[in-house]
Amino acid sequence: MHITFEKVGYTYQSKSPFAFRALHDIDVEIAEGTYYAVIGHTGSGKSTFLQHLNGLIQPTAGKIQVGDFELNSLKKAKQLKPLRKKVGLVFQFPEQQLFEETVEKDICFGPINFGVKEDIARERARDLIKLVGLSEDILTKSPFELSGGQMRRVAIAGVLAMEPEVLVLDEPTAGLDPIGQRSLMEMFYELHKEKGLTTILVTHSMEDAARYADYIHVLQQGTTFLQGKPLEVFSREKELASIGLQLPMALQFQKNLLKKLGRDEEATCLTNEQLADYIVNLYREEKI
């Protein structure tokens, strides 16, 4: 689904003494099938931004188009259920939203609530539990018997059971160890490619933004600070540093290496794999 924001703003408790402007003048265009990362410090407006995508909140200024659905500040949208079926939202710690007696019932809850027949919903649950890396026998267990990592994968399967066209990820690896983080992010990336999803990732991780995103949007104090392809954004090191954001580790390492070697070239390695290949090539050229 194609997504656009036009001069979007959002003020909490507007028209009250406690009004707080969380977003202003946001212009965004996200093409269908794009992997789009939103980065910035806590309080920059990231979570407010993503809550607009399925109508959890609606703009107090400007308008948003998500496929055929329009949300604007002049008219309160109704019938948001179809939009929320199209846009799947994975919050931080999604396992905290589990509540059913069994894993299968939890995964089936959303589709059945949206009118999917029970047998079809159960078939989806069987397919998805394997897709998220769990065994089918887990379906009969209580979600509260599972490990934290397993519970998170069950919650994600519940979102995917709605068959969304847009997948919104709000710090989806929060609280996981590095191996769990990488495993989950790889799973999302495979889903993105296989299902042709539009994926929107809100993250504090420069490494994840650099590795997976086609396009990066940097928010600062509720508005756009930088946006562009990963190398375009991360080439603006001084500007990022001015708001307390660092480069991905691989890119920073390459920049330091180039400086030490006195080589006049741009650093382009966004991932550890790219950096390793670059260093191997340098050795082959007998330049280090």
PDB file of C-alpha atoms in Angstrom:
ATOM      1  CA  MET A   1       0.000   0.000   0.000  1.00  0.00           C
ATOM      2  CA  HIS A   2       1.258   3.457  -0.907  1.00  0.00           C
ATOM      3  CA  ILE A   3       1.399   5.862   2.051  1.00  0.00           C
ATOM      4  CA  THR A   4       1.657   9.663   2.067  1.00  0.00           C
ATOM      5  CA  PHE A   5       1.744  12.267   4.835  1.00  0.00           C
ATOM      6  CA  GLU A   6       1.064  15.875   3.835  1.00  0.00           C
ATOM      7  CA  LYS A   7       1.994  18.568   6.371  1.00  0.00           C
ATOM      8  CA  VAL A   8       0.903  16.250   9.170  1.00  0.00           C
ATOM      9  CA  GLY A   9       0.926  17.466  12.743  1.00  0.00           C
ATOM     10  CA  TYR A  10      -0.377  16.074  15.991  1.00  0.00           C
ATOM     11  CA  THR A  11      -1.006  17.865  19.276  1.00  0.00           C
ATOM     12  CA  TYR A  12      -1.876  15.924  22.403  1.00  0.00           C
ATOM     13  CA  GLN A  13      -4.685  17.467  24.466  1.00  0.00           C
ATOM     14  CA  SER A  14      -5.165  20.208  21.910  1.00  0.00           C
ATOM     15  CA  LYS A  15      -7.278  23.189  22.970  1.00  0.00           C
ATOM     16  CA  SER A  16      -6.317  22.651  26.587  1.00  0.00           C
ATOM     17  CA  PRO A  17      -3.715  24.226  28.885  1.00  0.00           C
ATOM     18  CA  PHE A  18      -1.786  20.946  28.640  1.00  0.00           C
ATOM     19  CA  ALA A  19      -1.477  20.938  24.836  1.00  0.00           C
ATOM     20  CA  PHE A  20       1.755  19.374  23.570  1.00  0.00           C
ATOM     21  CA  ARG A  21       2.774  19.411  19.911  1.00  0.00           C
ATOM     22  CA  ALA A  22       4.327  16.002  19.227  1.00  0.00           C
ATOM     23  CA  LEU A  23       4.532  16.226  15.420  1.00  0.00           C
ATOM     24  CA  HIS A  24       4.531  19.072  12.935  1.00  0.00           C
ATOM     25  CA  ASP A  25       5.063  19.574   9.189  1.00  0.00           C
ATOM     26  CA  ILE A  26       5.660  15.904   8.377  1.00  0.00           C
ATOM     27  CA  ASP A  27       5.812  15.163   4.650  1.00  0.00           C
ATOM     28  CA  VAL A  28       6.341  11.491   3.796  1.00  0.00           C
ATOM     29  CA  GLU A  29       5.930   9.279   0.768  1.00  0.00           C
ATOM     30  CA  ILE A  30       6.328   5.531   1.215  1.00  0.00           C
ATOM     31  CA  ALA A  31       6.020   3.511  -1.971  1.00  0.00           C
ATOM     32  CA  GLU A  32       4.335   0.117  -1.856  1.00  0.00           C
ATOM     33  CA  GLY A  33       6.815  -2.625  -0.978  1.00  0.00           C
ATOM     34  CA  THR A  34       9.328  -0.270   0.644  1.00  0.00           C
ATOM     35  CA  TYR A  35      11.219  -1.100   3.846  1.00  0.00           C
ATOM     36  CA  TYR A  36      11.132   2.238   5.657  1.00  0.00           C
ATOM     37  CA  ALA A  37      12.981   2.996   8.896  1.00  0.00           C
ATOM     38  CA  VAL A  38      12.183   5.824  11.312  1.00  0.00           C
ATOM     39  CA  ILE A  39      14.961   6.748  13.731  1.00  0.00           C
ATOM     40  CA  GLY A  40      15.477   9.380  16.402  1.00  0.00           C
ATOM     41  CA  HIS A  41      15.874   9.740  20.132  1.00  0.00           C
ATOM     42  CA  THR A  42      13.127   9.116  22.689  1.00  0.00           C
ATOM     43  CA  GLY A  43      10.693  12.013  22.459  1.00  0.00           C
ATOM     44  CA  SER A  44      11.429  12.728  18.796  1.00  0.00           C
ATOM     45  CA  GLY A  45       7.910  11.700  17.735  1.00  0.00           C
ATOM     46  CA  LYS A  46       8.517   8.179  16.413  1.00  0.00           C
ATOM     47  CA  SER A  47       5.711   6.417  18.289  1.00  0.00           C
ATOM     48  CA  THR A  48       3.247   9.224  17.560  1.00  0.00           C
ATOM     49  CA  PHE A  49       4.175   8.936  13.873  1.00  0.00           C
ATOM     50  CA  LEU A  50       3.483   5.235  13.656  1.00  0.00           C
ATOM     51  CA  GLN A  51       0.186   5.374  15.573  1.00  0.00           C
ATOM     52  CA  HIS A  52      -1.238   7.413  12.697  1.00  0.00           C
ATOM     53  CA  LEU A  53      -0.672   4.561  10.266  1.00  0.00           C
ATOM     54  CA  ASN A  54      -3.702   2.533  11.334  1.00  0.00           C
ATOM     55  CA  GLY A  55      -5.787   5.307  12.818  1.00  0.00           C
ATOM     56  CA  LEU A  56      -4.993   4.763  16.492  1.00  0.00           C
ATOM     57  CA  ILE A  57      -4.661   8.532  16.492  1.00  0.00           C
ATOM     58  CA  GLN A  58      -5.661  10.948  13.741  1.00  0.00           C
ATOM     59  CA  PRO A  59      -3.789  14.074  12.674  1.00  0.00           C
ATOM     60  CA  THR A  60      -4.661  17.438  14.162  1.00  0.00           C
ATOM     61  CA  ALA A  61      -3.085  19.064  11.093  1.00  0.00           C
ATOM     62  CA  GLY A  62      -2.633  17.901   7.503  1.00  0.00           C
ATOM     63  CA  LYS A  63      -3.743  14.608   5.998  1.00  0.00           C
ATOM     64  CA  ILE A  64      -2.597  11.006   5.576  1.00  0.00           C
ATOM     65  CA  GLN A  65      -3.356   8.615   2.747  1.00  0.00           C
ATOM     66  CA  VAL A  66      -2.874   4.884   3.370  1.00  0.00           C
ATOM     67  CA  GLY A  67      -3.902   3.135   0.174  1.00  0.00           C
ATOM     68  CA  ASP A  68      -7.553   4.107  -0.333  1.00  0.00           C
ATOM     69  CA  PHE A  69      -7.983   5.325   3.248  1.00  0.00           C
ATOM     70  CA  GLU A  70      -7.704   9.012   4.092  1.00  0.00           C
ATOM     71  CA  LEU A  71      -7.193  10.457   7.557  1.00  0.00           C
ATOM     72  CA  ASN A  72      -7.267  14.217   7.891  1.00  0.00           C
ATOM     73  CA  SER A  73      -7.519  16.915  10.504  1.00  0.00           C
ATOM     74  CA  LEU A  74     -10.764  18.359   9.169  1.00  0.00           C
ATOM     75  CA  LYS A  75     -12.973  15.304   9.470  1.00  0.00           C
ATOM     76  CA  LYS A  76     -12.880  12.488  11.980  1.00  0.00           C
ATOM     77  CA  ALA A  77     -12.539   9.186  10.147  1.00  0.00           C
ATOM     78  CA  LYS A  78     -15.108   6.470  10.675  1.00  0.00           C
ATOM     79  CA  GLN A  79     -15.058   2.788   9.807  1.00  0.00           C
ATOM     80  CA  LEU A  80     -11.393   2.295  10.671  1.00  0.00           C
ATOM     81  CA  LYS A  81     -11.762  -1.479  10.913  1.00  0.00           C
ATOM     82  CA  PRO A  82     -10.841  -2.107   7.237  1.00  0.00           C
ATOM     83  CA  LEU A  83      -7.741   0.071   7.642  1.00  0.00           C
ATOM     84  CA  ARG A  84      -6.662  -1.810  10.763  1.00  0.00           C
ATOM     85  CA  LYS A  85      -6.991  -5.089   8.888  1.00  0.00           C
ATOM     86  CA  LYS A  86      -4.617  -3.786   6.219  1.00  0.00           C
ATOM     87  CA  VAL A  87      -2.059  -2.307   8.645  1.00  0.00           C
ATOM     88  CA  GLY A  88      -0.582  -4.687  11.209  1.00  0.00           C
ATOM     89  CA  LEU A  89       1.050  -3.031  14.204  1.00  0.00           C
ATOM     90  CA  VAL A  90       3.659  -4.856  16.293  1.00  0.00           C
ATOM     91  CA  PHE A  91       4.214  -2.858  19.468  1.00  0.00           C
ATOM     92  CA  GLN A  92       7.163  -3.056  21.828  1.00  0.00           C
ATOM     93  CA  PHE A  93       6.729  -6.149  23.994  1.00  0.00           C
ATOM     94  CA  PRO A  94       3.759  -7.489  21.952  1.00  0.00           C
ATOM     95  CA  GLU A  95       3.677 -10.575  24.185  1.00  0.00           C
ATOM     96  CA  GLN A  96       2.009  -8.411  26.821  1.00  0.00           C
ATOM     97  CA  GLN A  97      -1.116  -8.408  24.628  1.00  0.00           C
ATOM     98  CA  LEU A  98      -1.599 -12.190  24.773  1.00  0.00           C
ATOM     99  CA  PHE A  99      -4.689 -13.225  26.696  1.00  0.00           C
ATOM    100  CA  GLU A 100      -6.351 -16.370  25.314  1.00  0.00           C
ATOM    101  CA  GLU A 101      -6.311 -19.882  26.811  1.00  0.00           C
ATOM    102  CA  THR A 102      -4.218 -21.376  24.018  1.00  0.00           C
ATOM    103  CA  VAL A 103      -1.744 -20.152  21.445  1.00  0.00           C
ATOM    104  CA  GLU A 104      -4.093 -21.189  18.636  1.00  0.00           C
ATOM    105  CA  LYS A 105      -7.007 -19.180  20.058  1.00  0.00           C
ATOM    106  CA  ASP A 106      -4.770 -16.136  20.484  1.00  0.00           C
ATOM    107  CA  ILE A 107      -3.590 -16.241  16.863  1.00  0.00           C
ATOM    108  CA  CYS A 108      -7.140 -16.851  15.610  1.00  0.00           C
ATOM    109  CA  PHE A 109      -8.741 -14.081  17.659  1.00  0.00           C
ATOM    110  CA  GLY A 110      -8.030 -11.218  15.246  1.00  0.00           C
ATOM    111  CA  PRO A 111      -9.070 -12.928  11.998  1.00  0.00           C
ATOM    112  CA  ILE A 112     -12.270 -14.311  13.551  1.00  0.00           C
ATOM    113  CA  ASN A 113     -13.085 -10.873  14.953  1.00  0.00           C
ATOM    114  CA  PHE A 114     -12.791  -9.538  11.394  1.00  0.00           C
ATOM    115  CA  GLY A 115     -15.157 -12.145   9.970  1.00  0.00           C
ATOM    116  CA  VAL A 116     -12.792 -14.950   8.932  1.00  0.00           C
ATOM    117  CA  LYS A 117     -14.292 -18.420   9.380  1.00  0.00           C
ATOM    118  CA  GLU A 118     -12.879 -20.417  12.267  1.00  0.00           C
ATOM    119  CA  ASP A 119     -11.492 -23.260  10.136  1.00  0.00           C
ATOM    120  CA  ILE A 120      -9.649 -20.797   7.903  1.00  0.00           C
ATOM    121  CA  ALA A 121      -8.296 -18.918  10.922  1.00  0.00           C
ATOM    122  CA  ARG A 122      -7.043 -22.192  12.427  1.00  0.00           C
ATOM    123  CA  GLU A 123      -5.339 -23.084   9.147  1.00  0.00           C
ATOM    124  CA  ARG A 124      -3.610 -19.700   9.188  1.00  0.00           C
ATOM    125  CA  ALA A 125      -2.477 -20.341  12.763  1.00  0.00           C
ATOM    126  CA  ARG A 126      -0.902 -23.670  11.751  1.00  0.00           C
ATOM    127  CA  ASP A 127       0.942 -22.050   8.849  1.00  0.00           C
ATOM    128  CA  LEU A 128       2.064 -18.987  10.763  1.00  0.00           C
ATOM    129  CA  ILE A 129       3.337 -20.744  13.862  1.00  0.00           C
ATOM    130  CA  LYS A 130       5.873 -22.495  11.634  1.00  0.00           C
ATOM    131  CA  LEU A 131       6.610 -19.288   9.736  1.00  0.00           C
ATOM    132  CA  VAL A 132       7.631 -17.534  12.966  1.00  0.00           C
ATOM    133  CA  GLY A 133       9.952 -20.401  13.848  1.00  0.00           C
ATOM    134  CA  LEU A 134       7.873 -22.381  16.362  1.00  0.00           C
ATOM    135  CA  SER A 135       6.605 -25.962  16.292  1.00  0.00           C
ATOM    136  CA  GLU A 136       2.965 -26.781  15.631  1.00  0.00           C
ATOM    137  CA  ASP A 137       2.535 -28.548  18.984  1.00  0.00           C
ATOM    138  CA  ILE A 138       2.789 -25.153  20.703  1.00  0.00           C
ATOM    139  CA  LEU A 139      -0.685 -24.300  19.362  1.00  0.00           C
ATOM    140  CA  THR A 140      -2.373 -26.320  22.110  1.00  0.00           C
ATOM    141  CA  LYS A 141      -0.327 -24.780  24.936  1.00  0.00           C
ATOM    142  CA  SER A 142      -1.157 -21.749  27.016  1.00  0.00           C
ATOM    143  CA  PRO A 143       0.872 -18.766  25.780  1.00  0.00           C
ATOM    144  CA  PHE A 144       1.818 -18.126  29.400  1.00  0.00           C
ATOM    145  CA  GLU A 145       3.721 -21.427  29.563  1.00  0.00           C
ATOM    146  CA  LEU A 146       6.146 -20.243  26.893  1.00  0.00           C
ATOM    147  CA  SER A 147       9.437 -18.391  27.123  1.00  0.00           C
ATOM    148  CA  GLY A 148       9.478 -14.650  26.529  1.00  0.00           C
ATOM    149  CA  GLY A 149      10.927 -15.075  23.038  1.00  0.00           C
ATOM    150  CA  GLN A 150       8.313 -17.684  22.131  1.00  0.00           C
ATOM    151  CA  MET A 151       5.507 -15.476  23.445  1.00  0.00           C
ATOM    152  CA  ARG A 152       6.725 -12.629  21.262  1.00  0.00           C
ATOM    153  CA  ARG A 153       6.702 -14.833  18.174  1.00  0.00           C
ATOM    154  CA  VAL A 154       3.155 -15.969  18.995  1.00  0.00           C
ATOM    155  CA  ALA A 155       2.031 -12.346  19.298  1.00  0.00           C
ATOM    156  CA  ILE A 156       3.652 -11.573  15.934  1.00  0.00           C
ATOM    157  CA  ALA A 157       1.880 -14.560  14.378  1.00  0.00           C
ATOM    158  CA  GLY A 158      -1.391 -13.054  15.644  1.00  0.00           C
ATOM    159  CA  VAL A 159      -0.652  -9.824  13.772  1.00  0.00           C
ATOM    160  CA  LEU A 160       0.336 -11.702  10.615  1.00  0.00           C
ATOM    161  CA  ALA A 161      -2.867 -13.773  10.781  1.00  0.00           C
ATOM    162  CA  MET A 162      -4.727 -10.632   9.757  1.00  0.00           C
ATOM    163  CA  GLU A 163      -2.798 -10.793   6.458  1.00  0.00           C
ATOM    164  CA  PRO A 164      -1.773  -7.119   6.559  1.00  0.00           C
ATOM    165  CA  GLU A 165      -0.361  -5.322   3.544  1.00  0.00           C
ATOM    166  CA  VAL A 166       1.594  -2.945   5.777  1.00  0.00           C
ATOM    167  CA  LEU A 167       3.626  -4.183   8.748  1.00  0.00           C
ATOM    168  CA  VAL A 168       4.553  -1.552  11.351  1.00  0.00           C
ATOM    169  CA  LEU A 169       7.278  -2.532  13.814  1.00  0.00           C
ATOM    170  CA  ASP A 170       7.793  -0.444  16.958  1.00  0.00           C
ATOM    171  CA  GLU A 171      11.165  -1.472  18.445  1.00  0.00           C
ATOM    172  CA  PRO A 172      10.224  -5.138  17.903  1.00  0.00           C
ATOM    173  CA  THR A 173      13.445  -6.557  19.405  1.00  0.00           C
ATOM    174  CA  ALA A 174      13.347  -4.586  22.676  1.00  0.00           C
ATOM    175  CA  GLY A 175      14.529  -6.703  25.606  1.00  0.00           C
ATOM    176  CA  LEU A 176      15.944  -9.552  23.511  1.00  0.00           C
ATOM    177  CA  ASP A 177      19.560 -10.727  23.548  1.00  0.00           C
ATOM    178  CA  PRO A 178      21.679 -10.006  20.418  1.00  0.00           C
ATOM    179  CA  ILE A 179      21.064 -13.460  18.903  1.00  0.00           C
ATOM    180  CA  GLY A 180      17.305 -13.136  19.456  1.00  0.00           C
ATOM    181  CA  GLN A 181      17.326  -9.628  17.997  1.00  0.00           C
ATOM    182  CA  ARG A 182      19.084 -10.709  14.808  1.00  0.00           C
ATOM    183  CA  SER A 183      16.893 -13.793  14.410  1.00  0.00           C
ATOM    184  CA  LEU A 184      13.696 -11.755  14.721  1.00  0.00           C
ATOM    185  CA  MET A 185      14.864  -9.002  12.382  1.00  0.00           C
ATOM    186  CA  GLU A 186      15.870 -11.583   9.759  1.00  0.00           C
ATOM    187  CA  MET A 187      12.423 -13.161  10.067  1.00  0.00           C
ATOM    188  CA  PHE A 188      10.736  -9.820   9.451  1.00  0.00           C
ATOM    189  CA  TYR A 189      12.978  -9.156   6.464  1.00  0.00           C
ATOM    190  CA  GLU A 190      12.150 -12.528   4.910  1.00  0.00           C
ATOM    191  CA  LEU A 191       8.434 -11.829   5.425  1.00  0.00           C
ATOM    192  CA  HIS A 192       8.872  -8.415   3.850  1.00  0.00           C
ATOM    193  CA  LYS A 193      10.415  -9.922   0.721  1.00  0.00           C
ATOM    194  CA  GLU A 194       8.262 -13.039   0.411  1.00  0.00           C
ATOM    195  CA  LYS A 195       4.914 -11.325   0.935  1.00  0.00           C
ATOM    196  CA  GLY A 196       5.770  -8.011  -0.752  1.00  0.00           C
ATOM    197  CA  LEU A 197       4.885  -6.076   2.397  1.00  0.00           C
ATOM    198  CA  THR A 198       5.354  -2.401   2.995  1.00  0.00           C
ATOM    199  CA  THR A 199       7.370  -2.496   6.220  1.00  0.00           C
ATOM    200  CA  ILE A 200       7.856   0.454   8.564  1.00  0.00           C
ATOM    201  CA  LEU A 201      10.417  -0.006  11.329  1.00  0.00           C
ATOM    202  CA  VAL A 202      10.770   2.359  14.279  1.00  0.00           C
ATOM    203  CA  THR A 203      14.134   1.694  15.889  1.00  0.00           C
ATOM    204  CA  HIS A 204      16.973   3.033  18.007  1.00  0.00           C
ATOM    205  CA  SER A 205      19.375   0.688  16.217  1.00  0.00           C
ATOM    206  CA  MET A 206      21.423   2.357  13.509  1.00  0.00           C
ATOM    207  CA  GLU A 207      22.644  -1.112  12.514  1.00  0.00           C
ATOM    208  CA  ASP A 208      19.113  -2.390  11.828  1.00  0.00           C
ATOM    209  CA  ALA A 209      18.181   0.766   9.921  1.00  0.00           C
ATOM    210  CA  ALA A 210      21.343   0.480   7.807  1.00  0.00           C
ATOM    211  CA  ARG A 211      21.009  -3.265   7.175  1.00  0.00           C
ATOM    212  CA  TYR A 212      17.349  -3.540   6.224  1.00  0.00           C
ATOM    213  CA  ALA A 213      15.891  -0.189   5.177  1.00  0.00           C
ATOM    214  CA  ASP A 214      15.502   1.138   1.647  1.00  0.00           C
ATOM    215  CA  TYR A 215      14.834   4.589   3.059  1.00  0.00           C
ATOM    216  CA  ILE A 216      15.450   6.273   6.420  1.00  0.00           C
ATOM    217  CA  HIS A 217      13.526   9.117   8.056  1.00  0.00           C
ATOM    218  CA  VAL A 218      15.211  10.893  10.968  1.00  0.00           C
ATOM    219  CA  LEU A 219      12.874  12.670  13.382  1.00  0.00           C
ATOM    220  CA  GLN A 220      13.960  15.322  15.856  1.00  0.00           C
ATOM    221  CA  GLN A 221      11.679  17.310  18.155  1.00  0.00           C
ATOM    222  CA  GLY A 222       8.600  16.152  16.259  1.00  0.00           C
ATOM    223  CA  THR A 223       9.629  17.037  12.735  1.00  0.00           C
ATOM    224  CA  THR A 224      11.815  15.820   9.880  1.00  0.00           C
ATOM    225  CA  PHE A 225      15.528  16.301  10.461  1.00  0.00           C
ATOM    226  CA  LEU A 226      16.922  14.183   7.612  1.00  0.00           C
ATOM    227  CA  GLN A 227      15.570  11.654   5.169  1.00  0.00           C
ATOM    228  CA  GLY A 228      16.977   9.639   2.284  1.00  0.00           C
ATOM    229  CA  LYS A 229      18.582   6.339   1.369  1.00  0.00           C
ATOM    230  CA  PRO A 230      20.780   4.835   4.102  1.00  0.00           C
ATOM    231  CA  LEU A 231      24.107   5.996   2.660  1.00  0.00           C
ATOM    232  CA  GLU A 232      22.700   9.483   2.046  1.00  0.00           C
ATOM    233  CA  VAL A 233      21.557   9.784   5.657  1.00  0.00           C
ATOM    234  CA  PHE A 234      24.663   8.277   7.208  1.00  0.00           C
ATOM    235  CA  SER A 235      26.955  10.459   5.098  1.00  0.00           C
ATOM    236  CA  ARG A 236      25.710  13.378   7.231  1.00  0.00           C
ATOM    237  CA  GLU A 237      27.802  12.372  10.237  1.00  0.00           C
ATOM    238  CA  LYS A 238      28.146  15.841  11.785  1.00  0.00           C
ATOM    239  CA  GLU A 239      24.419  16.557  11.524  1.00  0.00           C
ATOM    240  CA  LEU A 240      23.546  13.216  13.082  1.00  0.00           C
ATOM    241  CA  ALA A 241      26.091  13.789  15.850  1.00  0.00           C
ATOM    242  CA  SER A 242      24.493  17.161  16.595  1.00  0.00           C
ATOM    243  CA  ILE A 243      21.329  15.336  17.700  1.00  0.00           C
ATOM    244  CA  GLY A 244      23.185  12.539  19.454  1.00  0.00           C
ATOM    245  CA  LEU A 245      22.933   9.830  16.783  1.00  0.00           C
ATOM    246  CA  GLN A 246      25.932   7.715  15.801  1.00  0.00           C
ATOM    247  CA  LEU A 247      26.852   5.995  12.565  1.00  0.00           C
ATOM    248  CA  PRO A 248      26.415   2.232  12.205  1.00  0.00           C
ATOM    249  CA  MET A 249      29.473   0.533  13.684  1.00  0.00           C
ATOM    250  CA  ALA A 250      30.638  -0.948  10.377  1.00  0.00           C
ATOM    251  CA  LEU A 251      30.556   2.428   8.646  1.00  0.00           C
ATOM    252  CA  GLN A 252      32.369   4.133  11.532  1.00  0.00           C
ATOM    253  CA  PHE A 253      35.047   1.423  11.560  1.00  0.00           C
ATOM    254  CA  GLN A 254      35.601   1.810   7.813  1.00  0.00           C
ATOM    255  CA  LYS A 255      35.847   5.601   8.122  1.00  0.00           C
ATOM    256  CA  ASN A 256      38.489   5.231  10.869  1.00  0.00           C
ATOM    257  CA  LEU A 257      40.384   2.657   8.806  1.00  0.00           C
ATOM    258  CA  LEU A 258      40.403   4.875   5.718  1.00  0.00           C
ATOM    259  CA  LYS A 259      41.675   7.794   7.782  1.00  0.00           C
ATOM    260  CA  LYS A 260      44.464   5.676   9.269  1.00  0.00           C
ATOM    261  CA  LEU A 261      45.500   4.434   5.821  1.00  0.00           C
ATOM    262  CA  GLY A 262      45.301   7.930   4.312  1.00  0.00           C
ATOM    263  CA  ARG A 263      42.901   6.762   1.619  1.00  0.00           C
ATOM    264  CA  ASP A 264      40.759   9.434   0.008  1.00  0.00           C
ATOM    265  CA  GLU A 265      37.521   7.555  -0.605  1.00  0.00           C
ATOM    266  CA  GLU A 266      34.025   7.473   0.777  1.00  0.00           C
ATOM    267  CA  ALA A 267      33.060   4.882   3.373  1.00  0.00           C
ATOM    268  CA  THR A 268      30.204   2.744   2.078  1.00  0.00           C
ATOM    269  CA  CYS A 269      30.052  -0.325   4.348  1.00  0.00           C
ATOM    270  CA  LEU A 270      26.723  -0.378   6.175  1.00  0.00           C
ATOM    271  CA  THR A 271      26.946  -3.932   7.520  1.00  0.00           C
ATOM    272  CA  ASN A 272      29.621  -6.130   9.096  1.00  0.00           C
ATOM    273  CA  GLU A 273      29.473  -8.442   6.083  1.00  0.00           C
ATOM    274  CA  GLN A 274      30.214  -5.565   3.695  1.00  0.00           C
ATOM    275  CA  LEU A 275      33.040  -4.410   5.951  1.00  0.00           C
ATOM    276  CA  ALA A 276      34.591  -7.901   6.082  1.00  0.00           C
ATOM    277  CA  ASP A 277      34.509  -8.149   2.274  1.00  0.00           C
ATOM    278  CA  TYR A 278      36.082  -4.699   1.993  1.00  0.00           C
ATOM    279  CA  ILE A 279      38.958  -5.582   4.343  1.00  0.00           C
ATOM    280  CA  VAL A 280      39.596  -8.880   2.514  1.00  0.00           C
ATOM    281  CA  ASN A 281      39.837  -6.967  -0.765  1.00  0.00           C
ATOM    282  CA  LEU A 282      42.298  -4.517   0.778  1.00  0.00           C
ATOM    283  CA  TYR A 283      44.522  -7.410   1.858  1.00  0.00           C
ATOM    284  CA  ARG A 284      44.330  -8.925  -1.611  1.00  0.00           C
ATOM    285  CA  GLU A 285      45.445  -5.623  -3.063  1.00  0.00           C
ATOM    286  CA  GLU A 286      48.282  -5.616  -0.489  1.00  0.00           C
ATOM    287  CA  LYS A 287      47.248  -2.168   0.668  1.00  0.00           C
ATOM    288  CA  ILE A 288      47.152  -3.021   4.364  1.00  0.00           C
TER     289      ILE A 288
END
